[in-house]
Short mmCIF file of C-alpha atoms in Angstrom, two decimals:
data_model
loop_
_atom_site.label_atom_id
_atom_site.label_comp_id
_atom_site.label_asym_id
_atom_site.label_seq_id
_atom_site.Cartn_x
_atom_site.Cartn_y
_atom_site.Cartn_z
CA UNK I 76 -2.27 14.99 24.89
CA UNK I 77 -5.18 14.31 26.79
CA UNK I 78 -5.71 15.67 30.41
CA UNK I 79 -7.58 12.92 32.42
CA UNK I 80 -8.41 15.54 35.25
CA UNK I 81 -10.13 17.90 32.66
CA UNK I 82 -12.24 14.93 30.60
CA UNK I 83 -15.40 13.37 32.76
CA UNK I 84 -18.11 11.36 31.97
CA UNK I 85 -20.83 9.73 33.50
CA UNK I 86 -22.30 7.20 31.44
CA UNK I 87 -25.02 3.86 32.68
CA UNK I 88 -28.33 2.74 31.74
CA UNK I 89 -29.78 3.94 35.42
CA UNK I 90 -31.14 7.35 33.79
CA UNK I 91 -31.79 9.25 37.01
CA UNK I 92 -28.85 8.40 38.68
CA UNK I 93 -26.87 9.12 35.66
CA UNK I 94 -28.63 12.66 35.62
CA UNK I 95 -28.37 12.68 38.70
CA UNK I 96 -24.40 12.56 39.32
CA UNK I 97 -24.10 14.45 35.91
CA UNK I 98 -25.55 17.58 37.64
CA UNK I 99 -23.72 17.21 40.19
CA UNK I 100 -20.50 16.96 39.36
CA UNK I 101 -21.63 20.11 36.38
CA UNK I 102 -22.37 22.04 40.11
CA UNK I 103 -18.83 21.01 41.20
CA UNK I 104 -17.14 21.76 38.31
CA UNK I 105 -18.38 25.20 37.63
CA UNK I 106 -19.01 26.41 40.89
CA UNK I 107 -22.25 26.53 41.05
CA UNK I 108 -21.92 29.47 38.89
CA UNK I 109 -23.65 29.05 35.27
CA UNK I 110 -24.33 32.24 33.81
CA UNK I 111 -25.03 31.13 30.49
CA UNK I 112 -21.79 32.97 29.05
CA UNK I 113 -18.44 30.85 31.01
CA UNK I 114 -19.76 27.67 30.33
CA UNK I 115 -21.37 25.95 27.90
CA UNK I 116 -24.22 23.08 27.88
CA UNK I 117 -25.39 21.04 24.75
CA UNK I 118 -27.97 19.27 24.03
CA UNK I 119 -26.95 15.70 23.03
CA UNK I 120 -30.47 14.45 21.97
CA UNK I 121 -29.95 13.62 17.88
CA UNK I 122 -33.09 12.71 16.11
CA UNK I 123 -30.84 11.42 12.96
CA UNK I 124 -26.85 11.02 12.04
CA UNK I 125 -26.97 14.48 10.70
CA UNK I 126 -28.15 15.96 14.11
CA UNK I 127 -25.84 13.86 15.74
CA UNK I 128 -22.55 15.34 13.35
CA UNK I 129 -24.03 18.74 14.27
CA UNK I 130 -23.79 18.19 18.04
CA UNK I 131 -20.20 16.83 17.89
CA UNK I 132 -19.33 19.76 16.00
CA UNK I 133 -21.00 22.33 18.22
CA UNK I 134 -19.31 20.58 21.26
CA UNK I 135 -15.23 20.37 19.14
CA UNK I 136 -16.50 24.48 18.72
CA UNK I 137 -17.17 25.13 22.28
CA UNK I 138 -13.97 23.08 23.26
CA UNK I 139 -12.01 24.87 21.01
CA UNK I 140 -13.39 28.89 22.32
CA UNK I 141 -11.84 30.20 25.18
CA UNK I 142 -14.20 31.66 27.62
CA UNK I 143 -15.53 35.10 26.96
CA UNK I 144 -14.89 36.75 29.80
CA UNK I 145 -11.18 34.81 30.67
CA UNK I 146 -10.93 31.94 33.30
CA UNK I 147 -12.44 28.45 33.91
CA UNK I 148 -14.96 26.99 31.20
CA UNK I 149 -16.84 23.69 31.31
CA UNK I 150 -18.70 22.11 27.74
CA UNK I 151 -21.58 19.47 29.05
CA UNK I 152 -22.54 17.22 26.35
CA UNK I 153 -25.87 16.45 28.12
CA UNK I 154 -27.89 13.25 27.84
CA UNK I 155 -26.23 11.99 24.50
CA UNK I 156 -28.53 9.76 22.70
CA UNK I 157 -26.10 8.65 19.66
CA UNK I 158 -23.54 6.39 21.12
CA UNK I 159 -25.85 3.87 21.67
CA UNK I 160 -26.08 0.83 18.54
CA UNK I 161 -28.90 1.94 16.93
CA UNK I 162 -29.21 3.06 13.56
CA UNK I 163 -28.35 6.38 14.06
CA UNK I 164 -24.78 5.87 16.60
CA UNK I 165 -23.84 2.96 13.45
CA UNK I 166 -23.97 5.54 10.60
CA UNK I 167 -20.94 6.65 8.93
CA UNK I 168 -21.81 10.63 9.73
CA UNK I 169 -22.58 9.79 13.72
CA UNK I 170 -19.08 7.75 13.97
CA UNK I 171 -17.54 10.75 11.53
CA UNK I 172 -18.29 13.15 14.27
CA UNK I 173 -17.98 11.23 17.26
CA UNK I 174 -14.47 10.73 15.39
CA UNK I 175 -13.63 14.35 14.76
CA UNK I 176 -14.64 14.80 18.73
CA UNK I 177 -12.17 12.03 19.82
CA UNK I 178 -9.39 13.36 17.96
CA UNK I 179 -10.48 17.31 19.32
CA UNK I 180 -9.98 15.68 22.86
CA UNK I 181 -7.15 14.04 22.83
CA UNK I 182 -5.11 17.08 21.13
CA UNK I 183 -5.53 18.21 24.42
CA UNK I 184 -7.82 20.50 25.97
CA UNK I 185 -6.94 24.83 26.18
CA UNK I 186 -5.94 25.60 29.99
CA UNK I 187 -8.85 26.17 32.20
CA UNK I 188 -11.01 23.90 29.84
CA UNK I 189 -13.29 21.46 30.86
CA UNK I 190 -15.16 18.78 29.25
CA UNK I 191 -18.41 16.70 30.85
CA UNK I 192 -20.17 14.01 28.56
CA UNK I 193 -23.64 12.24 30.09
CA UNK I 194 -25.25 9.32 28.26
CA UNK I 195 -27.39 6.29 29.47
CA UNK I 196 -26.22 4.33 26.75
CA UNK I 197 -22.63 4.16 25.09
CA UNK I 198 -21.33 1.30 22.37
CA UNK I 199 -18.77 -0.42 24.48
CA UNK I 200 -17.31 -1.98 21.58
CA UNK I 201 -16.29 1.71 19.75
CA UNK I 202 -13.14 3.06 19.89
CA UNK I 203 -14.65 6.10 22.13
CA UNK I 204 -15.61 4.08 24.95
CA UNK I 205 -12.34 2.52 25.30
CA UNK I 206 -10.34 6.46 24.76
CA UNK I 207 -12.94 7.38 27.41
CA UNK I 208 -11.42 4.82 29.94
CA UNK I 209 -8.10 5.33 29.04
CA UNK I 210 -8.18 8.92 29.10
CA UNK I 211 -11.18 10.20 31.32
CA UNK I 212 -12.58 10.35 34.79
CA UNK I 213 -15.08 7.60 34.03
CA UNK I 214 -18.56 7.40 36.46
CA UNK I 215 -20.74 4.40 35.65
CA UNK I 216 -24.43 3.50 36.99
CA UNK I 217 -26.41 1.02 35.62
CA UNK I 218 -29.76 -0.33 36.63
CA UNK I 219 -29.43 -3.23 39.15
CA UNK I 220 -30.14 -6.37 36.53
CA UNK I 221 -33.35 -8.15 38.11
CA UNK I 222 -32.79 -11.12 36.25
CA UNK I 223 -29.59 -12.59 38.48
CA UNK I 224 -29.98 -13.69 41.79
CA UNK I 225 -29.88 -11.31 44.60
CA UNK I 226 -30.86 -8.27 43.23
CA UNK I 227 -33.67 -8.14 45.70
CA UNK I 228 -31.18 -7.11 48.83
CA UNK I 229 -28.78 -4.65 46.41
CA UNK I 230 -31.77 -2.65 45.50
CA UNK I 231 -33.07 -3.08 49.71
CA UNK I 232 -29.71 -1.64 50.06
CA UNK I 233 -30.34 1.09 47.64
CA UNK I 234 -33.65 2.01 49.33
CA UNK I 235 -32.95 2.24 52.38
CA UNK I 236 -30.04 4.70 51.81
CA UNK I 237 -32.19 6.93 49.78
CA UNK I 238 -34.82 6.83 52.70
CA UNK I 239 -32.16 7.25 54.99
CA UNK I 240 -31.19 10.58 53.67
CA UNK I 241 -35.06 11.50 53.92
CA UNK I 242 -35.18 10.69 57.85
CA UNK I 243 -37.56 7.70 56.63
CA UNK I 244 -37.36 4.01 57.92
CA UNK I 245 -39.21 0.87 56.92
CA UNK I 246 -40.78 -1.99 58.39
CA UNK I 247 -39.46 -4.83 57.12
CA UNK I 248 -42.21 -6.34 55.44
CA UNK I 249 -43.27 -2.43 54.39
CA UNK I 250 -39.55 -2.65 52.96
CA UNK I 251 -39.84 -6.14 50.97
CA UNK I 252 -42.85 -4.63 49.42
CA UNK I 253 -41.60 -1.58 48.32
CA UNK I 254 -38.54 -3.17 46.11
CA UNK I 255 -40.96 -5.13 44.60
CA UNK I 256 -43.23 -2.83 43.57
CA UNK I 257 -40.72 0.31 42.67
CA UNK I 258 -38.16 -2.15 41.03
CA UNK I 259 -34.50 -1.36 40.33
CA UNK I 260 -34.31 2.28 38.43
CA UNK I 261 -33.31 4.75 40.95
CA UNK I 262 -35.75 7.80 39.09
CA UNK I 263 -38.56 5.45 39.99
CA UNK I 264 -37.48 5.19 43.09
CA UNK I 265 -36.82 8.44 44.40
CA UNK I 266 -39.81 9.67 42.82
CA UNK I 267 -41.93 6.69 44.84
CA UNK I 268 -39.84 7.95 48.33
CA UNK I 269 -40.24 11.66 47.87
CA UNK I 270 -44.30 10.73 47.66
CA UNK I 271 -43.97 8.86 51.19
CA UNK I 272 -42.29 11.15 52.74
CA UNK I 273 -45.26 14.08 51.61
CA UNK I 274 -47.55 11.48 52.57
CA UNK I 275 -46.15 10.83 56.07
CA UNK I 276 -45.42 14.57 57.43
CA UNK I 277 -42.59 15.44 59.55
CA UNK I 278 -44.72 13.37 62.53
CA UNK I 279 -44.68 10.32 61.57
CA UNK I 280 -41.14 8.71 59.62
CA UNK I 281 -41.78 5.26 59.64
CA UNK I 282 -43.62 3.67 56.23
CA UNK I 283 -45.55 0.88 57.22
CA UNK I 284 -46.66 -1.67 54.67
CA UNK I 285 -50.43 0.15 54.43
CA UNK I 286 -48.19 3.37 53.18
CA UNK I 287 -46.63 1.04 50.13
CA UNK I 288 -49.87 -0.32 49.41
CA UNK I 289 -51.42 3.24 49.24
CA UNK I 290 -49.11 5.18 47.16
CA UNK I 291 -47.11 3.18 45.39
CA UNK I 292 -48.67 1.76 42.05
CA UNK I 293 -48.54 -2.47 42.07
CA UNK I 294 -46.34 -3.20 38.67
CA UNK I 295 -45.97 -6.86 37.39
CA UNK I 296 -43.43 -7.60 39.82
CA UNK I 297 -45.57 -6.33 42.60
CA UNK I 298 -47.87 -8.39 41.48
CA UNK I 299 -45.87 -11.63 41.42
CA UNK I 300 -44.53 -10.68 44.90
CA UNK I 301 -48.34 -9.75 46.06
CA UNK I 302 -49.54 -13.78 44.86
CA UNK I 303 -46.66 -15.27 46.52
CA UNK I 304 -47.11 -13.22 49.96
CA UNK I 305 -50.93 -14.79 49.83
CA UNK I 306 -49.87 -18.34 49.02
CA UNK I 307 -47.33 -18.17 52.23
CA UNK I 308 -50.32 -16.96 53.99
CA UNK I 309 -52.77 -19.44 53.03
CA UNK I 310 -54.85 -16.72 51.59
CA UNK I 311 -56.61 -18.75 48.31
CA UNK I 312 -58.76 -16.16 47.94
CA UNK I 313 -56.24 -13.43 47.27
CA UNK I 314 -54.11 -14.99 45.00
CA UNK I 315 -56.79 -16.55 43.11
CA UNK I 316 -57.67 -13.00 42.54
CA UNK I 317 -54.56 -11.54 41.45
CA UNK I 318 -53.78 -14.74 39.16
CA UNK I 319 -57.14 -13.80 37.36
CA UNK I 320 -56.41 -10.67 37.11
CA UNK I 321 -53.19 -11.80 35.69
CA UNK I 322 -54.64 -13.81 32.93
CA UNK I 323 -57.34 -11.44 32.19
CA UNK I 324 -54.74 -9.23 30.99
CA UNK I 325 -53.33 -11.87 29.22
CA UNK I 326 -50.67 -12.91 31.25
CA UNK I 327 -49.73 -16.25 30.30
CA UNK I 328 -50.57 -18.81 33.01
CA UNK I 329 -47.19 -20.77 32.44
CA UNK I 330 -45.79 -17.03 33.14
CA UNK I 331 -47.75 -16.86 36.42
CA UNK I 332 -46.91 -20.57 37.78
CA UNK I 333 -42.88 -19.63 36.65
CA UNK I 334 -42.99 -16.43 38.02
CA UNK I 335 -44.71 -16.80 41.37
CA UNK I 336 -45.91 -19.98 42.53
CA UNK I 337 -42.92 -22.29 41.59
CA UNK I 338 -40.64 -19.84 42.87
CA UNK I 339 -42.80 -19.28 46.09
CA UNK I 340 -43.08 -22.94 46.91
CA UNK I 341 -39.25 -23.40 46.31
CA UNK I 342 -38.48 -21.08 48.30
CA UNK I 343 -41.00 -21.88 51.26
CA UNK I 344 -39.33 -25.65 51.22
CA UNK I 345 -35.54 -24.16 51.26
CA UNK I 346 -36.43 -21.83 54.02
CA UNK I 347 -37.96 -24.50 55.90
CA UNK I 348 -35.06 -26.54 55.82
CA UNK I 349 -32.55 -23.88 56.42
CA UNK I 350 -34.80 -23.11 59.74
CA UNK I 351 -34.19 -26.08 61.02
CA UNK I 352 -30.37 -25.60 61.10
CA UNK I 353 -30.90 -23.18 64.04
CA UNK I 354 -29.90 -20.05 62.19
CA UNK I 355 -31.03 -17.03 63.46
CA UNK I 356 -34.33 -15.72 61.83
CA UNK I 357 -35.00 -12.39 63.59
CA UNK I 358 -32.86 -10.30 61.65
CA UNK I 359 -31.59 -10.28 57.84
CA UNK I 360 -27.82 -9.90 57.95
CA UNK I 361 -27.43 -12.45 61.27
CA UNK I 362 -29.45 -14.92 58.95
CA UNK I 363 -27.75 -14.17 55.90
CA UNK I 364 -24.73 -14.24 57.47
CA UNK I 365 -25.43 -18.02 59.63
CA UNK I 366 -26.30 -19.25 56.13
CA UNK I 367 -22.99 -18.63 55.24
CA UNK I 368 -21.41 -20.14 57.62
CA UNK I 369 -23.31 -23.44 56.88
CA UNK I 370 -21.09 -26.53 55.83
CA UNK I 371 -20.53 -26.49 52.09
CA UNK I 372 -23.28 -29.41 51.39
CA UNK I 373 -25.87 -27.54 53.56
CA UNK I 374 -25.44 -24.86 51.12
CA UNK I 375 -24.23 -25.88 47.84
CA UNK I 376 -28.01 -26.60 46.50
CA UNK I 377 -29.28 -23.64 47.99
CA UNK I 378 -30.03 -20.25 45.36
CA UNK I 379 -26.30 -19.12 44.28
CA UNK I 380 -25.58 -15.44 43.63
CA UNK I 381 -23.64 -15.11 39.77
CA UNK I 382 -21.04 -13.30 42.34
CA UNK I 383 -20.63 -15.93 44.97
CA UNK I 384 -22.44 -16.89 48.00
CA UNK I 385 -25.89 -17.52 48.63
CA UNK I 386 -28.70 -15.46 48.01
CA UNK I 387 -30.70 -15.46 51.38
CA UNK I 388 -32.55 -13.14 50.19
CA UNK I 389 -35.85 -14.83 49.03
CA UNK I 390 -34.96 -17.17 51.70
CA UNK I 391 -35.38 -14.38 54.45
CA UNK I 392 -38.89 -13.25 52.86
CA UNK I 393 -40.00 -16.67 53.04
CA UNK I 394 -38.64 -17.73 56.69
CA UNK I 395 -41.67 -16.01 58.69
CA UNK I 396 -44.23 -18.20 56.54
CA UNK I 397 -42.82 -21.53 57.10
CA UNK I 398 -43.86 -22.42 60.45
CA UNK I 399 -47.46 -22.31 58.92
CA UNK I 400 -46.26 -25.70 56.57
CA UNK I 401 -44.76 -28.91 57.69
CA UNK I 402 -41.88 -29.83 55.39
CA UNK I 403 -43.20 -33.16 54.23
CA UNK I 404 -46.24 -31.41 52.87
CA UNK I 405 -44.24 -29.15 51.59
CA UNK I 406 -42.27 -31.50 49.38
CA UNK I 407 -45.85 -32.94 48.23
CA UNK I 408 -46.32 -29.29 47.19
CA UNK I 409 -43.01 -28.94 45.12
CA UNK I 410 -44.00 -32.16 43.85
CA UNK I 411 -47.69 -30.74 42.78
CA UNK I 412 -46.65 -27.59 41.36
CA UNK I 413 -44.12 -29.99 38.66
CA UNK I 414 -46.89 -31.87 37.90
CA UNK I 415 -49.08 -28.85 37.44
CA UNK I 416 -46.45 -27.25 35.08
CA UNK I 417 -46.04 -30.40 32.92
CA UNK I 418 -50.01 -30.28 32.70
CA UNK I 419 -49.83 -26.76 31.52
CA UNK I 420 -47.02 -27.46 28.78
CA UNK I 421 -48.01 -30.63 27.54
CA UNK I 422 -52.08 -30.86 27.73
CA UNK I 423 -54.89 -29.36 27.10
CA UNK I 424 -56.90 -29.08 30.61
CA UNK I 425 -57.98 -25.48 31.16
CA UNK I 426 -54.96 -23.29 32.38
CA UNK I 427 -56.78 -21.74 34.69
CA UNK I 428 -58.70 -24.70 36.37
CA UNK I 429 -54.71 -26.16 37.01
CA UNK I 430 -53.78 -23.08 38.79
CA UNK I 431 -57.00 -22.71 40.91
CA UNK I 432 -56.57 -26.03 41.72
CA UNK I 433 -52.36 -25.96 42.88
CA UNK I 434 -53.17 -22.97 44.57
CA UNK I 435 -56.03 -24.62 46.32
CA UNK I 436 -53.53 -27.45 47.50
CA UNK I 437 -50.89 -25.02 48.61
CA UNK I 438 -53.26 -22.90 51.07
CA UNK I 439 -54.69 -26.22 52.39
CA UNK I 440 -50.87 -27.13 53.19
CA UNK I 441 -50.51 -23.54 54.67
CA UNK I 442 -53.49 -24.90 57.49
CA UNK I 443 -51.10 -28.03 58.08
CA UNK I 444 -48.83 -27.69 60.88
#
């Protein structure tokens, strides 16, 4: 029977952290001390089923040989690619040898035998994902999902422990930038952090937001973040840049006005609002916190984490740019930006001309205190 202390794997679709932890716990596990006899490392990249049946039967052959020279031995099935659904983990010869390695597992593993799987992608629905949690040391890390509320502050979190670790701190608007631009895979992130902290020298540890605009490339959800930051502003002539820029590269302008400005002025008019509650606005967790707090009808239309609670969030990022709008123009805003997205769904006036135009009325509000 199976030995749950001698069966690991670390499996999630965040591929550096996955690699990450995999080596890792590989260093624990063995020491430190690889020499390319003890232990054993395979491959688990399968181009086709038949490469796939080879690699579970090179890995129930490795389980199965006792260490040359006596002692401990660890197999690592590295990066497996054929446990995902795909046409190669459905085929009869990829689930014949995942099979054959099930069965080779939970015989038992020899004393001193070790096994290590890593994949960023595993068919939760097979009957190896459910022996793995049953019978293994399970690790899991998957990429923070950007399309539910809040992900903003878990990947802030993530950030700023990374940085941490570096000696590096952020300004907070250097910081809001940043998870926009790097987004939620840890790889990319690291990678962006380890460039900073080149950039900056062991003189200077603080990343201002002229360091994130320098070095770390604007993707489309800098980009969205970028047009909203110059609509708070009142800067027309900024986002009327990057919203061309947009649609020259054939961004959709119903995309841009859903992605940015409707969000953006949403936010702006629930941040106002919440401001003039008296909560706290200096610092993020005293405001996210007063927010909380807030009688259930102050909060119950307010943006709702899928895990509970509010998602101040946005609301923070938006709370230094309100005192620039009065909240009765700002309802005339919300009220423009409907209209404008009704005229780009349902006639044909130029898309751009309706955009120009909204985001002409928006930095005129900006001026309106």
């Amino acid at each position: 029977m199976a030995d749950k202390g001698n069966i690991h794997a670390v499996i999630g679709t965040d591929e550096g952290r996955v690699k990450e932890e995999a080596l890792r716990l590989h260093r624990e596990l063995t020491g430190g001390n690889d020499d390319g006899f003890t232990h054993e490392t395979i491959d688990g990249t399968a181009d086709n089923s038949d490469g796939a049946f080879a690699i579970c039967q090179s890995v129930v052959e490795a389980l199965n040989t006792l260490p040359f020279f006596g002692g401990e031995k660890v197999v690592w099935l590295k990066s497996a690619t054929f446990l995902i659904d795909d046409v190669t983990g459905r085929s009869d010869r990829t689930l014949s040898g995942v099979e054959a390695l099930k069965d080779c597992l939970d015989a038992g593993l020899g004393n001193g035998v070790t096994f290590l799987l890593s994949a960023t992608g595993i068919d939760k629905r097979r009957a190896f994902w459910k022996w793995l949690q049953k019978h293994a040391e399970v690790k899991s890390y998957d990429k923070i999902d950007t399309s539910r509320e809040g992900w903003e502050e878990e990947v802030a979190a993530l950030v700023e422990g990374r940085a941490k670790d570096l000696g590096l701190s952020f300004d907070d608007d250097a910081l809001e930038l940043f998870v926009m631009l790097a987004g939620e895979a840890t790889r990319q992130i690291n990678s962006e952090l380890e460039k900073i902290d080149l950039y900056l020298g062991e003189d200077r540890r603080t990343v201002t937001i002229d360091d994130v605009r320098a070095l770390v490339p604007m993707s489309r959800a800098g980009v969205v973040f970028e047009i909203g930051k110059a609509l708070q502003g009142g800067n027309a002539a900024r986002a009327l840049e990057l919203i061309d820029q947009q649609l020259e590269r054939g961004e959709s302008a119903i995309g841009v006005m859903r992605a940015s400005i409707i969000p953006t002025v949403r936010n702006l008019f629930m941040a106002k609002v919440v401001s003039e509650t008296g909560v706290p606005t200096n610092h993020y967790k005293s405001f996210a916190g007063a927010i909380d707090r807030l009688p259930e009808v102050q909060r119950a239309w307010l943006p709702q984490k899928k895990s509970g609670g509010v998602n101040a969030y946005p609301l923070f990022l938006s709370i230094g740019a309100v005192r620039n709008f009065k909240l009765g123009t700002l309802r005339k805003v919300m009220e423009s930006a409907l209209k404008a997205d009704r005229e780009l769904v349902t006639t044909g006036l130029d898309h751009r001309l309706v955009l120009h135009r909204l985001v002409a009325e928006i930095s005129t509000a900006a001026g309106k205190r």
